[in-house]
XYZ file of N, CA and C in Angstrom:
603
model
N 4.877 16.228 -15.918
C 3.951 17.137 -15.233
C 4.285 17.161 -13.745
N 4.442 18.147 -13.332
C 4.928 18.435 -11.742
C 3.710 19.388 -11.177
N 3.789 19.545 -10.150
C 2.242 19.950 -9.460
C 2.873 20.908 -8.202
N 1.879 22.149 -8.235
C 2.565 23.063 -6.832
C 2.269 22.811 -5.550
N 3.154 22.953 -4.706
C 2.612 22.659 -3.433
C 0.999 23.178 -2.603
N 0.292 22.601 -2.447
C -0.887 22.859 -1.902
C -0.368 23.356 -0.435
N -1.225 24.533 0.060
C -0.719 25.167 1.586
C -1.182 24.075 2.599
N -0.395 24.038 3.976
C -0.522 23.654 4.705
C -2.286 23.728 5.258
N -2.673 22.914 5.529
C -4.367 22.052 6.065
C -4.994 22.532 7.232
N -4.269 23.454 7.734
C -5.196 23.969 9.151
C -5.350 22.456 10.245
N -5.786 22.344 11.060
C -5.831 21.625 12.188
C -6.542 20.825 11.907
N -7.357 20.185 10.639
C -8.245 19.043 10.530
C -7.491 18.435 10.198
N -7.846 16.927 9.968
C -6.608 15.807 9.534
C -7.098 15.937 8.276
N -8.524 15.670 8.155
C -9.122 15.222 6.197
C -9.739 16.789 6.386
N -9.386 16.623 4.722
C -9.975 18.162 3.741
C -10.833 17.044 2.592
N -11.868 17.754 2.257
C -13.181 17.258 1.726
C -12.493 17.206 0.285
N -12.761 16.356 -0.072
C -12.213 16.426 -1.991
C -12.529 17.535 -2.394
N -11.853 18.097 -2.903
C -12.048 19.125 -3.948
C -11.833 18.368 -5.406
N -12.850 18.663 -5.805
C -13.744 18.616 -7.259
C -13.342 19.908 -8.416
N -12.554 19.530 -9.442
C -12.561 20.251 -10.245
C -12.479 19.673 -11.588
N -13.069 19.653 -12.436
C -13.508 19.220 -14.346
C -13.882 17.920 -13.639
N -14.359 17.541 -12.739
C -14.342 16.133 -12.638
C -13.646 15.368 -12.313
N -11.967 15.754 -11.568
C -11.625 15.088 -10.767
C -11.233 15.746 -9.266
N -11.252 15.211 -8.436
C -11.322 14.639 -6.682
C -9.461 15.047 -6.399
N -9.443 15.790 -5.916
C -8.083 16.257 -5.303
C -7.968 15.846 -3.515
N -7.351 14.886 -3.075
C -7.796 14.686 -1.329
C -6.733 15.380 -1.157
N -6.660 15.570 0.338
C -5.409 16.070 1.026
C -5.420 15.566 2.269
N -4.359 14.951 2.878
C -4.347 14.156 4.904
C -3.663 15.080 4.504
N -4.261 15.751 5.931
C -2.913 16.484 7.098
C -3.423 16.114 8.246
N -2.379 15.029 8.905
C -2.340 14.124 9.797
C -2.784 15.220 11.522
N -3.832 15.930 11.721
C -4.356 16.718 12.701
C -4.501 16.006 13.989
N -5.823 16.190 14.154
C -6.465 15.937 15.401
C -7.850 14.996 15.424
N -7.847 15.053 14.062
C -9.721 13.896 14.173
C -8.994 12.460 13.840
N -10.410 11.707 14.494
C -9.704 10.238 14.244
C -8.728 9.581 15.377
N -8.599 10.710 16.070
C -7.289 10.201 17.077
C -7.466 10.655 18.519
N -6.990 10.355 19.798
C -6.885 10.673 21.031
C -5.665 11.483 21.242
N -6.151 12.849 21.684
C -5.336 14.052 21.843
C -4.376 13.873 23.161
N -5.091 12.959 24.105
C -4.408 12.695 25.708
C -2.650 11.991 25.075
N -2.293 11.715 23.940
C -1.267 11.120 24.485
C -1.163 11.677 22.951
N 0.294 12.749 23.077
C 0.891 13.225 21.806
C 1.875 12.328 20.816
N 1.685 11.412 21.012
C 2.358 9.942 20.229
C 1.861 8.642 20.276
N 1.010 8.402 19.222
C 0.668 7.129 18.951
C 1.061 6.496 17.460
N 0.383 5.053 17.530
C 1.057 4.474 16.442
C 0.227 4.645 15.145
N 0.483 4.299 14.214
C -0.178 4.212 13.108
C -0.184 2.933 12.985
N -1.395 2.223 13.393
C -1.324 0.913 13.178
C -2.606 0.338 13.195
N -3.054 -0.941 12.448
C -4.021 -1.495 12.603
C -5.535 -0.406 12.934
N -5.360 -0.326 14.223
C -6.327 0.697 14.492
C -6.851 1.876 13.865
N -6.462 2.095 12.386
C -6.115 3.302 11.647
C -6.754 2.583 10.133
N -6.573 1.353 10.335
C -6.631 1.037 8.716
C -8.339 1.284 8.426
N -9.047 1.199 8.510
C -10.771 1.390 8.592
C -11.117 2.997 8.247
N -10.129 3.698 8.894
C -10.538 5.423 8.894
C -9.470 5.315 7.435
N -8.431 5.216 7.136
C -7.642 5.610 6.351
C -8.382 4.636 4.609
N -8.660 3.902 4.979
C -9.130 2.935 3.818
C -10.335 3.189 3.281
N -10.908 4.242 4.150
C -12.475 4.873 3.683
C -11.981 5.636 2.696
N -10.416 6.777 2.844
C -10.280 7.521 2.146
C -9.500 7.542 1.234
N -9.380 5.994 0.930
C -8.809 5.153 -0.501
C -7.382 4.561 -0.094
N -6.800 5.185 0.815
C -5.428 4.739 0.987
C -5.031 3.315 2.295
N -3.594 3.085 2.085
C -3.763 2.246 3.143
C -1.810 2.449 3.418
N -1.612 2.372 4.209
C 0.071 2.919 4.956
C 0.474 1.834 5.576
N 1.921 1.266 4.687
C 2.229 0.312 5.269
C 3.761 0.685 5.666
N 5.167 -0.232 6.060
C 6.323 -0.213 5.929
C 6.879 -1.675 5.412
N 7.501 -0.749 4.147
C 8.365 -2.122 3.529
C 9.354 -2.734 4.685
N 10.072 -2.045 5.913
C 10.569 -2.743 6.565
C 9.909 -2.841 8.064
N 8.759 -2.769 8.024
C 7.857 -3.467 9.544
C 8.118 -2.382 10.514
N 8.904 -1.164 10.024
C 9.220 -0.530 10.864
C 7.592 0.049 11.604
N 7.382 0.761 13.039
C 6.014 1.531 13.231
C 6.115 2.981 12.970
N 5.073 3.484 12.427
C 5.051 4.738 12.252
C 4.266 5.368 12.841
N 4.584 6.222 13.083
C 4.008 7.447 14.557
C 3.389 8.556 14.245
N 2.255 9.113 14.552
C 1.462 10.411 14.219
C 1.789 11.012 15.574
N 2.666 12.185 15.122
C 2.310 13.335 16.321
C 1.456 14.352 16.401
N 0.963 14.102 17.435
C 0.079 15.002 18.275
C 0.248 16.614 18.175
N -0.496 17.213 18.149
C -0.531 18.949 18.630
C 0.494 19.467 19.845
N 0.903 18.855 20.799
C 1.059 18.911 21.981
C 2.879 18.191 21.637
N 3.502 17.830 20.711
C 4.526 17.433 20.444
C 5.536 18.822 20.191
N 6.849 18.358 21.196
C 7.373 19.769 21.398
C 8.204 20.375 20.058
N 8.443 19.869 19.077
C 8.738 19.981 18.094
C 7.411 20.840 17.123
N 7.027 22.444 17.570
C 6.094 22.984 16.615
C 5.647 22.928 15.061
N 6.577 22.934 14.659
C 6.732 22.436 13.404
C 6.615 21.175 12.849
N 6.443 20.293 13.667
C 6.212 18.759 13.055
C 5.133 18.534 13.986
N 4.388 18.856 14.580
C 3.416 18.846 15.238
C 2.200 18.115 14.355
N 1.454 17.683 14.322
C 0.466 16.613 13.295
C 0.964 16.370 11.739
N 1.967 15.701 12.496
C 2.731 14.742 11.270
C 3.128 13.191 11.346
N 3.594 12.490 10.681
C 3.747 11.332 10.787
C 5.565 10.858 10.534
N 5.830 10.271 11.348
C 7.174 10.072 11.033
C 7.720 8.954 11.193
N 8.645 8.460 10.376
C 9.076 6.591 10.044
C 10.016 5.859 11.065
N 10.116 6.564 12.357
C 10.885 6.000 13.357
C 10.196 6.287 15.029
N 11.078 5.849 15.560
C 10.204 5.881 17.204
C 10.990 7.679 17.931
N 9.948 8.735 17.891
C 10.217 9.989 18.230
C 10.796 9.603 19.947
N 9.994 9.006 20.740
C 10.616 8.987 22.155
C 11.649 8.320 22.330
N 12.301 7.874 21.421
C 13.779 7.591 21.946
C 14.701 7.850 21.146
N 14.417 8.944 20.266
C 15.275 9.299 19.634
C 16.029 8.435 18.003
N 15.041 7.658 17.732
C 15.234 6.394 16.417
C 15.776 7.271 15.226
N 16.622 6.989 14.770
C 16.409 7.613 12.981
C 15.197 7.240 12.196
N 15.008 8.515 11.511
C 13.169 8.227 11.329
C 13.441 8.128 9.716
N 14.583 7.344 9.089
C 14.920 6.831 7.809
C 14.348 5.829 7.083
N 13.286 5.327 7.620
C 12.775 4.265 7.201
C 11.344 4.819 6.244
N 11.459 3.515 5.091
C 10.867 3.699 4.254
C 9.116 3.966 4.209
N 8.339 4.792 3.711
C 6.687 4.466 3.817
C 6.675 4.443 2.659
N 5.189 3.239 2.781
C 4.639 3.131 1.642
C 2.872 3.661 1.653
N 2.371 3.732 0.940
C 1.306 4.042 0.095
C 0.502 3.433 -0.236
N -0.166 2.788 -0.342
C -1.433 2.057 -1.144
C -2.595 2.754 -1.763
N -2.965 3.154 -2.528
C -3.966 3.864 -3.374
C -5.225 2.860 -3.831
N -6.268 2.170 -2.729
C -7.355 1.616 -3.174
C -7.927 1.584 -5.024
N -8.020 2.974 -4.919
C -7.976 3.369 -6.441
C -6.737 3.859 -7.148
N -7.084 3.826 -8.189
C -5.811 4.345 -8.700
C -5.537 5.425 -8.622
N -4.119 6.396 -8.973
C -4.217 8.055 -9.021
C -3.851 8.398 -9.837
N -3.439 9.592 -10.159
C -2.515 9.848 -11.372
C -1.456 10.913 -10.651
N -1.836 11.491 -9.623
C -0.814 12.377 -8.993
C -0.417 12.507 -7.309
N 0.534 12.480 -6.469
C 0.640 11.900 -5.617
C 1.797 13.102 -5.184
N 1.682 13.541 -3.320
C 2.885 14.393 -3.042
C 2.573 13.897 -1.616
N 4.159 14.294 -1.166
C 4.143 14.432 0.449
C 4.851 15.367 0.378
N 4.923 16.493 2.131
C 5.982 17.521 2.307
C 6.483 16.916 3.902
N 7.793 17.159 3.452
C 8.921 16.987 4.112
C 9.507 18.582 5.132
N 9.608 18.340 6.497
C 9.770 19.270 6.788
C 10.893 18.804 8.345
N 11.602 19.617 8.574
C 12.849 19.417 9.861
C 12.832 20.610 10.311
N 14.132 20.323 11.651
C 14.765 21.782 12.320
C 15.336 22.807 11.001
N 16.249 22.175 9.947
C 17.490 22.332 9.139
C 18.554 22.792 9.579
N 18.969 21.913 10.484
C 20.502 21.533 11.128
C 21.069 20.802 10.251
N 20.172 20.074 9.376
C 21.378 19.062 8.429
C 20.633 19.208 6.965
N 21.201 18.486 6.270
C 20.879 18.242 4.888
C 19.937 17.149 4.874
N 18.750 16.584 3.960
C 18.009 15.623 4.056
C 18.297 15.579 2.453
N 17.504 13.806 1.491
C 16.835 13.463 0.662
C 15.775 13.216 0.804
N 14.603 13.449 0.234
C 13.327 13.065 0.497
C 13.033 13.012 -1.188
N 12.586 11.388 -1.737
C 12.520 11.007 -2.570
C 10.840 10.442 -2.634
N 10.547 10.413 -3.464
C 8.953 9.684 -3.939
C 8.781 8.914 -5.322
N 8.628 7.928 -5.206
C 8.517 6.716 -6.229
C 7.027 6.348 -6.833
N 6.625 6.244 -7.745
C 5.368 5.292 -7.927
C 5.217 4.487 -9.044
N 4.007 3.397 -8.798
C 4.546 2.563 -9.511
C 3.022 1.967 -9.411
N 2.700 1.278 -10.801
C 1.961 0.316 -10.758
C 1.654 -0.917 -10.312
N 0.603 -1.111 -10.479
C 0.416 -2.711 -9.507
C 1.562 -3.787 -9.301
N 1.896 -3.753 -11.151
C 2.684 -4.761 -11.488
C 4.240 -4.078 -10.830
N 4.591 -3.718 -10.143
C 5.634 -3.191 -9.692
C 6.397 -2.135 -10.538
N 6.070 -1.626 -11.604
C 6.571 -0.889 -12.723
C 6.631 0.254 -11.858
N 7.868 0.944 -11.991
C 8.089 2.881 -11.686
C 7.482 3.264 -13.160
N 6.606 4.294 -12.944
C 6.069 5.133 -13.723
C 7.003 6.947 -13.530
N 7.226 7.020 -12.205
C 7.440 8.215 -12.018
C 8.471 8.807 -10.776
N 9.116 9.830 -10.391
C 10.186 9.728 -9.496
C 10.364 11.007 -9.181
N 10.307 11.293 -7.937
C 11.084 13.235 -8.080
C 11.726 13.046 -6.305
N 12.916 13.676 -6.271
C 13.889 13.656 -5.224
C 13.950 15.213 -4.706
N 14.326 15.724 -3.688
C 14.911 16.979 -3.274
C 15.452 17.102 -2.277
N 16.647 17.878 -1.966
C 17.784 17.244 -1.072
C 17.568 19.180 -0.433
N 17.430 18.758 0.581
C 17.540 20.515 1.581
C 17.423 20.607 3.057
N 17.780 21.493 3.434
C 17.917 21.172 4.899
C 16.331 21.273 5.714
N 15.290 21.387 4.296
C 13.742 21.202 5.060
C 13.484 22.268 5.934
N 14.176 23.080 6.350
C 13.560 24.245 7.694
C 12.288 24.973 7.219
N 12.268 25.055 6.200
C 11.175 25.473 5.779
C 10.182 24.682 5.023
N 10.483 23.227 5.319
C 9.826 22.223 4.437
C 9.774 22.472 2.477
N 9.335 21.030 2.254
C 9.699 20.853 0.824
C 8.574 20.101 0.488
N 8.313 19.861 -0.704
C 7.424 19.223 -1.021
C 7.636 18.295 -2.338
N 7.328 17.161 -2.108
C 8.242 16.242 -3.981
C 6.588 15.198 -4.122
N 6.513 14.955 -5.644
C 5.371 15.022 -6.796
C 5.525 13.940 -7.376
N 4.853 13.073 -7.616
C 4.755 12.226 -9.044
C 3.565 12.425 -9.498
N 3.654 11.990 -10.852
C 2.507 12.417 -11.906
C 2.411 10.756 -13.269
N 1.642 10.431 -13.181
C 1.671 9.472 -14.321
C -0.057 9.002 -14.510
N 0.009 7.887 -15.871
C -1.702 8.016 -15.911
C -2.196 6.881 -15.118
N -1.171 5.681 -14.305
C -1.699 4.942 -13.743
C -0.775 5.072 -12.428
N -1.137 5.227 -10.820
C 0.091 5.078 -10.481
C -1.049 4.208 -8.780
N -0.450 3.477 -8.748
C -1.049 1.955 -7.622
C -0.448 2.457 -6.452
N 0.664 2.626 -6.036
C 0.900 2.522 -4.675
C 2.509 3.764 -4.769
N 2.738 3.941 -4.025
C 3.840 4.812 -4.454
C 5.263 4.851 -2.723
N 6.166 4.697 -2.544
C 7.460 4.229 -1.972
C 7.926 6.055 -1.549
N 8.024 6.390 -0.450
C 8.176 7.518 0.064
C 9.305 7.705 0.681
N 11.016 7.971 0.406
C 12.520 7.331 1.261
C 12.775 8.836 1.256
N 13.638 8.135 2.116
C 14.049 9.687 2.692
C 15.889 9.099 3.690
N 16.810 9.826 3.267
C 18.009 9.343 3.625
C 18.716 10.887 4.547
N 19.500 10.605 5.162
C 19.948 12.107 6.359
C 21.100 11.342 7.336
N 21.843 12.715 7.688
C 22.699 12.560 8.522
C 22.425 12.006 10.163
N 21.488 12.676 10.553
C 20.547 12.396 11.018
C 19.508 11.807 11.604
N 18.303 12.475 11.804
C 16.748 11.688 12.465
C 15.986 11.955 11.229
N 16.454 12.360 10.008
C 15.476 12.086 9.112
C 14.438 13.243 9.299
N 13.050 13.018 8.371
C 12.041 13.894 8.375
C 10.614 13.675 8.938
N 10.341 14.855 9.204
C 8.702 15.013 9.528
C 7.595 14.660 8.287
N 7.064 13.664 7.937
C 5.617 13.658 6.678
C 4.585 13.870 7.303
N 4.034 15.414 6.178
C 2.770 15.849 6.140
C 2.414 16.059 5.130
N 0.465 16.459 5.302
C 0.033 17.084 4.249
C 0.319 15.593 2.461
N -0.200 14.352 2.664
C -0.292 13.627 1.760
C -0.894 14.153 0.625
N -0.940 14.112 -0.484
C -2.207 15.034 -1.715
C -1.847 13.592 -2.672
N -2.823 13.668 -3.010
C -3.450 12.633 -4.193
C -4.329 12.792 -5.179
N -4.788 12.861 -5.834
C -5.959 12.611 -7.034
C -6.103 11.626 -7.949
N -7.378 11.173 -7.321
C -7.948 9.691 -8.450
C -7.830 9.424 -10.113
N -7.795 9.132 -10.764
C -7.962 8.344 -11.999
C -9.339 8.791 -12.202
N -9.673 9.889 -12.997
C -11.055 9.376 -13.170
C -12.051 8.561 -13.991
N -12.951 8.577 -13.300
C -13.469 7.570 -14.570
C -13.932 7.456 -15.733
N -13.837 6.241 -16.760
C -14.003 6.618 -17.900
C -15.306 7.444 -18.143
N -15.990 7.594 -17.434
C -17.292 8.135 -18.087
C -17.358 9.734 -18.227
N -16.240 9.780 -17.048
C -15.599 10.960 -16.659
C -14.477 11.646 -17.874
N -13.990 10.438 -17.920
C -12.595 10.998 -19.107
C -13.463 11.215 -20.500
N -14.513 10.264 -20.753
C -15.082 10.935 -22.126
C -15.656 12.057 -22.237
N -16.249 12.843 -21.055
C -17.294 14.132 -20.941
C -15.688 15.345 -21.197
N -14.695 14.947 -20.108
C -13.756 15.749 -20.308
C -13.194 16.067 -22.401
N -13.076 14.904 -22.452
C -12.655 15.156 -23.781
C -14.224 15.338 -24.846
N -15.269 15.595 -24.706
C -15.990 15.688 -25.288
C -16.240 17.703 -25.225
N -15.942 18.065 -23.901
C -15.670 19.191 -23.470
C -14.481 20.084 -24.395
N -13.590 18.914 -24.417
C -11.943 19.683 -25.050
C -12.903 19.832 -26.729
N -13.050 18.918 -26.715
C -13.564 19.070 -28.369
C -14.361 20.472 -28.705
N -15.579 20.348 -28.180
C -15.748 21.369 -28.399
C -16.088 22.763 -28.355
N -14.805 23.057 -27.071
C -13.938 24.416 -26.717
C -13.017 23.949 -28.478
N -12.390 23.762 -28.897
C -11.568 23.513 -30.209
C -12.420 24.250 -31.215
N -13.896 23.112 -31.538
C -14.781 23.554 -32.573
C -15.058 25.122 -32.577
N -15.419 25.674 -31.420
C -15.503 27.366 -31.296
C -14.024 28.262 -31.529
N -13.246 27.367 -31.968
C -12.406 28.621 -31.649
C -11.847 28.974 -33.741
């Protein structure tokens, strides 16, 4: 199961769950709330985990690298309230790995990838259960100018590994999308529903 890209988020960072049969669709697009507009580069760090952990997730780096939310005011229009895996003011390769944490569980998970497209990129997405198991995987290799967007889908997925490889400075991440696991009480009404839409027909 692969999933279409949801449009770009308008200037808020959080979009309100959307609710449909009973499950919760979130979307970050890394904006302007939550954050100080005076300085178009800050870190994603510590200071972040409290706002981000309300909304189930938690952002780490498998290699300690810091990751950076840009600002509105970042001269790069197009990557403008996004988050990216290297240091933008000095020019770092922004190749380094993010990870994911999903408080709850999900079943479906995307980021979009977006550049100048001067070069070729990979932008890959992994997920995987608690126990470290890959459940799921989708890659896409393009020069991003118009951004891309890559999906996993499975019925349990814990935390999920976001790489991205380039000639390059690598990519801009925006626009996170997720949806919860719902709950069983939830999954029986759904299938009590399927049943009987069946019986009528």
């Amino acid at each position: 199961m692969k999933w279409t890209t949801i449009a770009a988020c308008g200037a808020a960072a959080i979009v309100a769950p959307t609710i449909h049969a009973g499950i919760a669709t979130n979307v970050i697009d890394f904006g302007a709330d939550f954050r100080d507009q005076t300085n178009g580069i800050i870190l994603l760090d510590d200071a972040f985990d409290e706002t981000f952990e309300q909304l189930g997730i938690r952002f780490s780096s498998p290699s300690a690298n810091p990751i950076f939310w840009l600002g509105a005011d970042y001269g790069f229009a197009a990557a403008a309230n996004s988050i990216v895996m290297g240091d933008p003011r000095t020019g770092e390769n922004s190749t380094h790995t993010l990870r994911v944490d999903f408080l709850t569980p999900v079943f479906l998970a995307s980021i979009h990838g977006i550049d100048g497209g001067g070069d070729r990129d990979t932008l890959r997405i992994r997920a995987f259960t608690s126990d470290a198991t890959q459940v799921d995987v989708d890659v896409m290799t393009s020069n991003f100018g118009s951004g891309g967007t890559v999906t996993v889908a499975a019925d349990r997925i814990d935390y999920i590994l976001i790489e991205q490889s380039g000639v390059n400075h690598g990519l801009f991440l925006d626009d996170l999308t997720y949806a919860q696991v719902p709950a069983p009480s939830t999954m029986a009404l759904l299938g009590l529903g399927f049943l009987a839409r069946r019986r009528r027909k």
